[in-house]
């Protein structure tokens, strides 16, 4: 039932979450993001690597330019946490074990004289952190 409702979920330009069925439309409250990334899959290596996640509602998302990994403050804890865009403005928070797996895939890259730690997926580099302080 949860997976069915997840397929009907959307988010508008004002950041409100909606459940839209053929017969009804209503707003719902989401405290942080609607999904969790609970499992990670990888293929290839280095710049040819592809990283994908399975969410708690069994959706698969491949990390790419349209589905980036990003970091933001969690509204409940205030901590900076990792997220991935799933679809249509809907995001998933990476669970701690999945994030640790992700970090283990990372390596150093230099962009614009800046040392970054991150990983490649679908031909795009996703920074996980800086290795040098910006001046």
Short mmCIF file of C-alpha atoms in Angstrom, two decimals:
data_model
loop_
_atom_site.label_atom_id
_atom_site.label_comp_id
_atom_site.label_asym_id
_atom_site.label_seq_id
_atom_site.Cartn_x
_atom_site.Cartn_y
_atom_site.Cartn_z
CA UNK A 1 0.00 0.00 0.00
CA UNK A 2 2.86 2.39 0.85
CA UNK A 3 4.48 1.77 -2.54
CA UNK A 4 1.19 2.56 -4.28
CA UNK A 5 0.84 5.88 -2.43
CA UNK A 6 4.50 6.70 -3.13
CA UNK A 7 3.79 6.47 -6.86
CA UNK A 8 1.00 9.04 -6.44
CA UNK A 9 3.17 11.54 -4.56
CA UNK A 10 4.35 14.80 -6.08
CA UNK A 11 5.79 18.11 -4.95
CA UNK A 12 4.78 21.53 -6.21
CA UNK A 13 6.92 24.63 -6.84
CA UNK A 14 6.14 25.90 -3.31
CA UNK A 15 7.60 22.74 -1.76
CA UNK A 16 4.24 21.22 -0.70
CA UNK A 17 3.79 17.48 -1.03
CA UNK A 18 0.64 16.10 -2.65
CA UNK A 19 -1.01 12.71 -3.04
CA UNK A 20 -2.87 12.72 -6.33
CA UNK A 21 -5.17 9.86 -7.25
CA UNK A 22 -7.69 9.71 -10.09
CA UNK A 23 -10.46 10.69 -7.67
CA UNK A 24 -8.78 12.90 -5.06
CA UNK A 25 -5.97 15.35 -4.44
CA UNK A 26 -4.67 16.33 -1.01
CA UNK A 27 -1.61 17.75 0.68
CA UNK A 28 0.45 15.65 3.04
CA UNK A 29 3.04 16.57 5.65
CA UNK A 30 6.58 15.33 5.11
CA UNK A 31 9.02 16.18 7.92
CA UNK A 32 12.24 15.87 5.92
CA UNK A 33 12.00 13.99 2.62
CA UNK A 34 9.55 11.27 1.62
CA UNK A 35 12.03 8.46 0.92
CA UNK A 36 15.13 6.75 2.30
CA UNK A 37 17.93 5.29 0.18
CA UNK A 38 18.36 1.89 1.84
CA UNK A 39 20.62 0.01 -0.56
CA UNK A 40 23.37 0.93 -3.01
CA UNK A 41 24.49 -0.75 -6.24
CA UNK A 42 27.55 0.05 -8.33
CA UNK A 43 28.88 -0.92 -11.71
CA UNK A 44 32.12 -0.01 -13.44
CA UNK A 45 34.91 1.97 -11.82
CA UNK A 46 36.55 5.38 -11.84
CA UNK A 47 34.99 7.83 -14.30
CA UNK A 48 32.95 4.98 -15.83
CA UNK A 49 31.31 4.09 -12.51
CA UNK A 50 27.52 4.11 -12.16
CA UNK A 51 25.95 4.36 -8.69
CA UNK A 52 22.30 3.48 -8.05
CA UNK A 53 20.14 3.38 -4.94
CA UNK A 54 17.04 1.43 -3.95
CA UNK A 55 14.59 3.39 -1.81
CA UNK A 56 12.43 2.17 1.04
CA UNK A 57 9.51 2.01 -1.43
CA UNK A 58 11.53 -0.13 -3.86
CA UNK A 59 12.21 2.60 -6.44
CA UNK A 60 15.58 2.49 -8.18
CA UNK A 61 17.41 5.71 -8.94
CA UNK A 62 20.70 6.05 -10.79
CA UNK A 63 22.90 8.96 -9.75
CA UNK A 64 23.41 11.31 -12.70
CA UNK A 65 22.97 14.99 -13.59
CA UNK A 66 19.18 14.74 -13.18
CA UNK A 67 19.43 12.68 -9.98
CA UNK A 68 22.33 14.23 -8.06
CA UNK A 69 23.72 13.48 -4.64
CA UNK A 70 23.67 16.64 -2.54
CA UNK A 71 24.04 17.72 1.08
CA UNK A 72 21.61 19.84 3.11
CA UNK A 73 20.65 20.55 6.71
CA UNK A 74 18.19 18.02 8.13
CA UNK A 75 15.22 19.95 9.60
CA UNK A 76 14.93 17.58 12.60
CA UNK A 77 18.57 17.45 13.66
CA UNK A 78 20.23 20.44 12.01
CA UNK A 79 23.01 18.10 10.85
CA UNK A 80 24.25 18.16 7.27
CA UNK A 81 23.05 14.94 5.66
CA UNK A 82 23.28 13.37 2.18
CA UNK A 83 20.32 13.19 -0.19
CA UNK A 84 19.65 12.01 -3.73
CA UNK A 85 16.97 13.34 -6.05
CA UNK A 86 14.58 10.51 -6.93
CA UNK A 87 12.04 12.15 -9.26
CA UNK A 88 9.89 15.25 -9.76
CA UNK A 89 11.33 17.18 -6.81
CA UNK A 90 11.08 14.15 -4.52
CA UNK A 91 14.26 13.22 -2.67
CA UNK A 92 15.60 10.39 -0.54
CA UNK A 93 17.91 10.70 2.45
CA UNK A 94 20.78 8.23 2.39
CA UNK A 95 20.73 5.99 5.44
CA UNK A 96 23.93 5.98 7.47
CA UNK A 97 25.11 2.51 6.30
CA UNK A 98 24.48 3.47 2.66
CA UNK A 99 26.36 6.74 3.12
CA UNK A 100 29.34 4.88 4.60
CA UNK A 101 29.35 2.55 1.57
CA UNK A 102 29.24 5.60 -0.70
CA UNK A 103 32.15 7.30 1.06
CA UNK A 104 34.24 4.13 0.66
CA UNK A 105 33.91 4.51 -3.14
CA UNK A 106 35.28 8.04 -3.16
CA UNK A 107 38.67 9.38 -4.14
CA UNK A 108 40.47 12.68 -4.60
CA UNK A 109 39.92 14.86 -7.67
CA UNK A 110 41.25 18.32 -8.49
CA UNK A 111 38.85 20.88 -10.01
CA UNK A 112 39.76 24.55 -10.48
CA UNK A 113 42.76 24.24 -8.11
CA UNK A 114 40.55 22.74 -5.44
CA UNK A 115 41.10 19.28 -3.92
CA UNK A 116 37.77 17.48 -3.59
CA UNK A 117 36.79 14.06 -2.26
CA UNK A 118 33.92 12.49 -4.17
CA UNK A 119 32.86 9.92 -6.69
CA UNK A 120 31.90 9.55 -10.32
CA UNK A 121 28.53 8.28 -11.50
CA UNK A 122 27.15 8.36 -15.03
CA UNK A 123 30.04 10.55 -16.22
CA UNK A 124 29.54 13.25 -13.56
CA UNK A 125 31.70 13.93 -10.50
CA UNK A 126 29.77 14.35 -7.24
CA UNK A 127 31.80 16.00 -4.47
CA UNK A 128 31.38 14.59 -0.99
CA UNK A 129 33.70 17.11 0.65
CA UNK A 130 36.66 19.47 0.29
CA UNK A 131 40.17 18.36 1.13
CA UNK A 132 41.54 21.91 1.15
CA UNK A 133 40.15 25.07 2.70
CA UNK A 134 38.87 27.59 0.15
CA UNK A 135 40.81 30.85 0.41
#
